[in-house]
Short mmCIF file of C-alpha atoms in Angstrom, two decimals:
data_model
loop_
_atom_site.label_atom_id
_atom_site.label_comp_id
_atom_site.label_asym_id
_atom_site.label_seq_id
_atom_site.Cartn_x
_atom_site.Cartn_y
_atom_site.Cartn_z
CA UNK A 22 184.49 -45.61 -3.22
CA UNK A 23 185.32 -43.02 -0.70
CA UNK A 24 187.43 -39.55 -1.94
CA UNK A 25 190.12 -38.09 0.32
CA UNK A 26 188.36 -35.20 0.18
CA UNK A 27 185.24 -35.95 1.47
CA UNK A 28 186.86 -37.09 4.78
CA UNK A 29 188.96 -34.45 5.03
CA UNK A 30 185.65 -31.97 5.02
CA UNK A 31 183.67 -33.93 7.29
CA UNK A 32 186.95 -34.08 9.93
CA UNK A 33 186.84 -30.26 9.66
CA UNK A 34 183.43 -30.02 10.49
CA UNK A 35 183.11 -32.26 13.63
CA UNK A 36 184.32 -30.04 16.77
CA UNK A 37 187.20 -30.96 18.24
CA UNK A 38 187.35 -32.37 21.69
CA UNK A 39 188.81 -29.52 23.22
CA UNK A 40 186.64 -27.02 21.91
CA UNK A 41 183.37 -29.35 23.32
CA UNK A 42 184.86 -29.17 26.35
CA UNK A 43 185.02 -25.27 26.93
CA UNK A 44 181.16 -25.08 26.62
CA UNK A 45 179.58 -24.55 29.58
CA UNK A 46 176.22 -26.24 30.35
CA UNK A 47 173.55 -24.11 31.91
CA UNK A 48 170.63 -25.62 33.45
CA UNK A 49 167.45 -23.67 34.78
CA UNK A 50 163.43 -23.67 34.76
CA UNK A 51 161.47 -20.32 33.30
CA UNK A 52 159.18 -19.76 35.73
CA UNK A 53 156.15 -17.40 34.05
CA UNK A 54 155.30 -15.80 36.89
CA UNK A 55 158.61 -14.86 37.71
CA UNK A 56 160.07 -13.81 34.44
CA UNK A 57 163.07 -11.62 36.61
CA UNK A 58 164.51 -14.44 38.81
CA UNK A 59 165.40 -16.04 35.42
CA UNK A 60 166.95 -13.11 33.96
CA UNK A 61 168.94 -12.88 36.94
CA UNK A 62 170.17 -16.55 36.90
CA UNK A 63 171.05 -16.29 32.82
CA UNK A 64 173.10 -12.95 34.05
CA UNK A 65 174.85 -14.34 36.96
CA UNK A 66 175.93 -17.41 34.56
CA UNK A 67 177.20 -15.55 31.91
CA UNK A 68 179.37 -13.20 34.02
CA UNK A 69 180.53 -16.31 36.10
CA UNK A 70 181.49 -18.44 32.50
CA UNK A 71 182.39 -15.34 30.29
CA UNK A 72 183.92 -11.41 30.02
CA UNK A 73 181.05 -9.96 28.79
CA UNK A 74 180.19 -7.90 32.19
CA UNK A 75 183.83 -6.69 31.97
CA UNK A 76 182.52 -4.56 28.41
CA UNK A 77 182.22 -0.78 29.06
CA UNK A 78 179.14 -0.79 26.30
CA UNK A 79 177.48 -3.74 28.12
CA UNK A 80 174.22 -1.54 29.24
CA UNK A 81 174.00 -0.22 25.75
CA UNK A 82 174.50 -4.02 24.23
CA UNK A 83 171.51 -5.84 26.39
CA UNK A 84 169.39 -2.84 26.04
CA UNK A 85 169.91 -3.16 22.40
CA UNK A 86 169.41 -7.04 22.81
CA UNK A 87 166.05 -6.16 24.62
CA UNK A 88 164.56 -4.12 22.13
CA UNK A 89 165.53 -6.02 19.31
CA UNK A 90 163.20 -9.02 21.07
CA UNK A 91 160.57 -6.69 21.98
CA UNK A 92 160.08 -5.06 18.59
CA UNK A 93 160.37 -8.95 17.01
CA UNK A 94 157.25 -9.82 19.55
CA UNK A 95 155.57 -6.76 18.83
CA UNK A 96 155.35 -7.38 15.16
CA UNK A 97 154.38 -10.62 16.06
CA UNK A 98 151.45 -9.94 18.07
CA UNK A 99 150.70 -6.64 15.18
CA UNK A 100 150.42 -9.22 13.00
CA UNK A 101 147.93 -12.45 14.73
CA UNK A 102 145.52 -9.18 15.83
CA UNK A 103 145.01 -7.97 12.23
CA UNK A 104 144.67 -11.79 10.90
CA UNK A 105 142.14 -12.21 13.72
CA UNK A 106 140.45 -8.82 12.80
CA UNK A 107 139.78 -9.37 8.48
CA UNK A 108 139.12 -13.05 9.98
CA UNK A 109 135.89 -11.66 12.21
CA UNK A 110 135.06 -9.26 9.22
CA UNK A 111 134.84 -11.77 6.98
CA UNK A 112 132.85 -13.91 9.43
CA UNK A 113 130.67 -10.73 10.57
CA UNK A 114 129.76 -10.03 6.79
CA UNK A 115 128.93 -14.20 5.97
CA UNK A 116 126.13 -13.82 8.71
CA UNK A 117 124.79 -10.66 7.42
CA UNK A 118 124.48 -12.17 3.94
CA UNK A 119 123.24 -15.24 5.57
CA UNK A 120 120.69 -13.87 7.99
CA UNK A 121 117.02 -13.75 6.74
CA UNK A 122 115.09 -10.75 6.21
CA UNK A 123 113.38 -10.08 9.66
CA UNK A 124 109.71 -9.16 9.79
CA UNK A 125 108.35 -5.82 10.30
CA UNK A 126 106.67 -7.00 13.41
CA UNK A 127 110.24 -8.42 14.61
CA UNK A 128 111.75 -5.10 13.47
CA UNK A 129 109.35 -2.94 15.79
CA UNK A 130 110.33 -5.19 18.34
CA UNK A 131 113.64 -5.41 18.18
CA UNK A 132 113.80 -1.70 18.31
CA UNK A 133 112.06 -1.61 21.85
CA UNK A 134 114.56 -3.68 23.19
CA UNK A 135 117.44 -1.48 21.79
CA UNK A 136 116.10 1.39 23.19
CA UNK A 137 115.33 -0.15 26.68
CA UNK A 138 118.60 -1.41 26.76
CA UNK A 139 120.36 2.00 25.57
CA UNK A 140 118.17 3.61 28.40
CA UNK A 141 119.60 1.41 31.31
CA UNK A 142 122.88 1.88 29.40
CA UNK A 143 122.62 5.48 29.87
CA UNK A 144 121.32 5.01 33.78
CA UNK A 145 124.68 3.03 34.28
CA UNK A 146 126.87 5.16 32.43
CA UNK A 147 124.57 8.20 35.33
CA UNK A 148 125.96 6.46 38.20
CA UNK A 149 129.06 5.12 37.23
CA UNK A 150 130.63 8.42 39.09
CA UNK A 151 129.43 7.33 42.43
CA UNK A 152 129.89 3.64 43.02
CA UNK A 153 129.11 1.54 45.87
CA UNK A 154 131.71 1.12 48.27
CA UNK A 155 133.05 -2.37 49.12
CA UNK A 156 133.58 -3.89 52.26
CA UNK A 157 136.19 -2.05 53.43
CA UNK A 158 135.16 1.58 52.25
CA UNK A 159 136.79 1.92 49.36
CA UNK A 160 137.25 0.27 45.86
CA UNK A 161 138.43 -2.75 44.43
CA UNK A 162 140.51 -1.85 41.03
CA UNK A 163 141.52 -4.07 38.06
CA UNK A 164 145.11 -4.13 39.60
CA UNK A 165 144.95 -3.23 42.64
CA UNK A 166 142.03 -2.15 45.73
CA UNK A 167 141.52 -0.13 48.83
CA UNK A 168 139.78 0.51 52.16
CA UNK A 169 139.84 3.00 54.55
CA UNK A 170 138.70 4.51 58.07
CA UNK A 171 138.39 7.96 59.35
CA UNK A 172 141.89 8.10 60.45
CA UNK A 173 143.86 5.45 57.47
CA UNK A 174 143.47 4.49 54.18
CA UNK A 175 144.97 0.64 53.25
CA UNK A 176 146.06 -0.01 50.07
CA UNK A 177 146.82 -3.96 48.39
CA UNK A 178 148.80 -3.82 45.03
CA UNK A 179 149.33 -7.37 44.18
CA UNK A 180 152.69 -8.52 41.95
CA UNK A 181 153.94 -11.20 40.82
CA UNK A 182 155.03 -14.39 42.86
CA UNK A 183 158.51 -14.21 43.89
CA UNK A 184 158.46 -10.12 43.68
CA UNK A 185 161.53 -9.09 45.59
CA UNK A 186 161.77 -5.82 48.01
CA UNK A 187 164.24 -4.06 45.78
CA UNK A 188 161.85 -4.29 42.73
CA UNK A 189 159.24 -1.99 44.40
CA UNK A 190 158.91 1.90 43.55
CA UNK A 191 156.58 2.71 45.86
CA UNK A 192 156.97 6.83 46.67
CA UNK A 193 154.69 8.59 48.77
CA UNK A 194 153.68 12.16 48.99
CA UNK A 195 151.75 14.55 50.85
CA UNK A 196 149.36 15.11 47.76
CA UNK A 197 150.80 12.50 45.65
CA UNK A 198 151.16 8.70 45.26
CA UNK A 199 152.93 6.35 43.25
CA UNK A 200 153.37 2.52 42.96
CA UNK A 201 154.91 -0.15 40.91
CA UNK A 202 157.34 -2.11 39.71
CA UNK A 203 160.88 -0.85 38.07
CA UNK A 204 161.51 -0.86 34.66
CA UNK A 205 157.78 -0.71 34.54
CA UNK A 206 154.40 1.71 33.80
CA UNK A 207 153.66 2.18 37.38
CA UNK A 208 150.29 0.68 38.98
CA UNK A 209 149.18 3.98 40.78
CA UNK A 210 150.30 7.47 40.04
CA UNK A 211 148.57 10.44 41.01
CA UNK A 212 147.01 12.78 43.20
CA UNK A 213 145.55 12.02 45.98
CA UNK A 214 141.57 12.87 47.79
CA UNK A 215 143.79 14.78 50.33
CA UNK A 216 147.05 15.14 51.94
CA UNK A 217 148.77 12.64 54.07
CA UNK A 218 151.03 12.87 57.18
CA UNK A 219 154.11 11.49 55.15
CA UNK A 220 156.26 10.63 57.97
CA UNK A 221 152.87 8.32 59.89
CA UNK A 222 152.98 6.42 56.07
CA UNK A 223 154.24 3.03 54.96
CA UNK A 224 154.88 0.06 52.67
CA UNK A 225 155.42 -3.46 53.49
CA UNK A 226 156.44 -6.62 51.09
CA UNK A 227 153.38 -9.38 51.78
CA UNK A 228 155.13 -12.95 51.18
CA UNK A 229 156.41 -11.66 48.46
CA UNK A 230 152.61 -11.78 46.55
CA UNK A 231 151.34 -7.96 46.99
CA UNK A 232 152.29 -4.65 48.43
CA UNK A 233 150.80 -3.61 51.47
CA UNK A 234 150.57 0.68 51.83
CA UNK A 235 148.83 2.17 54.94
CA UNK A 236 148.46 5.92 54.60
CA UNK A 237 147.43 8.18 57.52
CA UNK A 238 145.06 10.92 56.77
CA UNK A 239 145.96 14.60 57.72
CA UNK A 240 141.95 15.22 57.93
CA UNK A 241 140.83 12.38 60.11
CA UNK A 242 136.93 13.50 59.79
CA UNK A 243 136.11 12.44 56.40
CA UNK A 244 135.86 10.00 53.60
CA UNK A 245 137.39 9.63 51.39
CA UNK A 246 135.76 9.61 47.75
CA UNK A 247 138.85 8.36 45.98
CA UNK A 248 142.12 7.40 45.98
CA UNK A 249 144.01 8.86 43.44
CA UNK A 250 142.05 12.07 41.14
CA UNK A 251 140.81 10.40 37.72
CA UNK A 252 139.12 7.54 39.54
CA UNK A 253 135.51 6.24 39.86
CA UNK A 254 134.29 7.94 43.51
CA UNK A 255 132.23 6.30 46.08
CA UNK A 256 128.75 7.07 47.68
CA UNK A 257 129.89 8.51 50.91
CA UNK A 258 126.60 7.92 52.00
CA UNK A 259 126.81 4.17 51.63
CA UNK A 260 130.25 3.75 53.70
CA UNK A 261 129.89 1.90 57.08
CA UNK A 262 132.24 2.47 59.61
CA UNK A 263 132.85 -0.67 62.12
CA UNK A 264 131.00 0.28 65.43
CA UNK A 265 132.90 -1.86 67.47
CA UNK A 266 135.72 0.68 66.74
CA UNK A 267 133.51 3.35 67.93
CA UNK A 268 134.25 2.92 71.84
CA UNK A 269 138.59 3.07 71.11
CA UNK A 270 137.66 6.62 70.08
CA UNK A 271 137.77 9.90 72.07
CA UNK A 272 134.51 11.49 72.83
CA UNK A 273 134.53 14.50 70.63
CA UNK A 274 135.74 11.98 67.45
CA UNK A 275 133.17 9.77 68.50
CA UNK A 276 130.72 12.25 68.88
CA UNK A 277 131.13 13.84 65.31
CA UNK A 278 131.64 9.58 64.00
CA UNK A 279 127.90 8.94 65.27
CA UNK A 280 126.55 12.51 63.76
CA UNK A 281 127.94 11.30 60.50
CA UNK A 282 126.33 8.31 60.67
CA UNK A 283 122.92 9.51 61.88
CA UNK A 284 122.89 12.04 59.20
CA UNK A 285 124.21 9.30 56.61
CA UNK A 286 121.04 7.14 57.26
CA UNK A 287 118.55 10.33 57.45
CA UNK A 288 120.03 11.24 53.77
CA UNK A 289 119.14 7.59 52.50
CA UNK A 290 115.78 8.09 53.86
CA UNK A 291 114.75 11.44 52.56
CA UNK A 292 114.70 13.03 56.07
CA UNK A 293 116.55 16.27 57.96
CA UNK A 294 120.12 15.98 58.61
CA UNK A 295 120.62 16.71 62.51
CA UNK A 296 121.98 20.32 61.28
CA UNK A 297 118.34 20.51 59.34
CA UNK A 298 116.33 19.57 62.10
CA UNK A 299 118.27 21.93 64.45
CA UNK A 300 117.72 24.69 61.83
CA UNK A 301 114.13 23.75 61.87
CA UNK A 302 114.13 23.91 65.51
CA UNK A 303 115.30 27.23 65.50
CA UNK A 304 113.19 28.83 62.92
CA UNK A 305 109.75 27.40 65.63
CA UNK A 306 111.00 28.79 68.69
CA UNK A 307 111.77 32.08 66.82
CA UNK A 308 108.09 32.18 64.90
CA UNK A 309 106.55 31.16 68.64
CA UNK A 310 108.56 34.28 70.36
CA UNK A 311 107.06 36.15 67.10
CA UNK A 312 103.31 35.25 66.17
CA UNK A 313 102.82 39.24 64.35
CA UNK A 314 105.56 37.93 61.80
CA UNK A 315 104.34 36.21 58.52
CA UNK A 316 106.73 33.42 57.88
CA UNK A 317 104.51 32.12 55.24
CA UNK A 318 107.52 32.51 52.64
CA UNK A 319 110.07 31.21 55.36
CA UNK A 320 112.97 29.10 53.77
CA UNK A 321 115.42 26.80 56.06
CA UNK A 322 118.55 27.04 53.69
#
């Protein structure tokens, strides 16, 4: 047996026609690796099917609807990284109490290792100031890489797919470069090897997948051993310029090119630089003009 009531309560909570058809449907695909483009369709549908855009406090509203979500995923991720961490400690410390007592013979063994391993460690950790540059002269970067010639230096700074023009920060300097993305920590930002001719610099948009920079060099006779200062440099030494570039050059450029070269590969093979041998040269013709001189303590410096 039914009560009045009861219908009467359930009537008021079914929607009424009218009010089902005011909602507005909105239909569109998150795309991960372009997180923006959404934003901007969820934006351009709300100020099509509502007022809120016509709200004086509507910057301070969606920044406080932003931060609420990023503190909330913060927390989140705060909280699976110290369940993973006492997880691994209490795995770590089941091993140890586990493990067998090792033999002294294993023990002396063991320690050998360590300390051949700590001693190539330490060799690495030597030469991780001058690293091998790649195939275009420079290096390649977690987030980014670079090349260079005498006269440029090309930058690639990838992004995400989709990336539009009007997202890009990309400001350059005479001493100073810096590259990104708005509303976020930028991807380069800092000083550079040396100064630039600003106006002879650029940026381009690559199908919309990476950032293309070519800076020109005010000091178009040397490598550089970095991009920005706080980086990992490059052996100079080891940096091969493309000969078949050589003949587009002016003699006195190529001239001092080929020197640079010649004295690159007399370096790597423990002989005289062609200033060195010149010196050398010198210091005989001198000591033949001279035979009553003792130049038994004679240094070439």
């Amino acid at each position: 047996m039914a009560i009045l009531s009861d219908y009467e309560e359930e009537d008021q909570k079914k929607p009424s026609s009218s009010a089902v058809s005011d909602r507005k449907t909105f239909n569109a695909a998150l795309d991960p690796s372009d997180p923006l483009g959404f934003l901007e369709k969820v934006f351009e549908f709300v100020a099509k099917e509502s007022d809120l855009f016509k709200s004086d406090s509507l910057v301070k509203d969606v920044n406080a609807v932003v931060r609420m979500v990023k503190d909330k995923v913060e927390t989140e991720e705060r909280k699976r990284k110290e369940v993973k961490v006492e997880g691994n400690v209490k795995a770590e410390k089941k091993i140890k109490e586990e493990a067998p007592v090792p033999e002294k013979k294993k023990e002396v063994v063991k320690e050998e290792v360590v300390e051949k391993k700590g001693s190539e460690t330490n060799a690495e950790e030597e030469k991780k100031g001058s690293r091998a540059p790649n195939k275009g002269n420079g290096l390649d970067m977690d987030n980014y890489s670079w090349g260079q010639s005498l006269q440029e230096v090309n930058i690639s700074v990838p992004v995400p797919p989709g990336t539009k023009s009007r997202f890009i920060v990309c400001d350059i300097k005479k001493n100073h470069l810096k590259v990104g993305l708005k509303g976020q920590p930028p991807v380069i930002d800092g000083e550079l090897f040396q100064p630039v001719k600003v106006d002879d610099c650029f940026w381009s948009l690559e199908d919309q997948k990476s950032v293309s920079i070519l800076l020109t060099k005010q000091n178009q006779m040397e490598w550089w051993k970095y991009l920005v200062k706080g980086e990992p440099e490059i052996d100079t030494q080891k940096v091969e310029p493309e000969n078949s570039k050589l003949s587009d050059l002016d003699p006195e450029t190529r001239s001092t090119v080929e020197k640079m070269m010649f004295d690159q590969r007399q370096k790597q093979m423990g002989l005289p630089t062609s200033e060195e041998m010149q010196k050398q040269e010198i210091l005989k013709k001198f000591m033949a003009e001279h035979p009553e001189m003792d130049f038994s303590r004679a240094k070439i410096s």
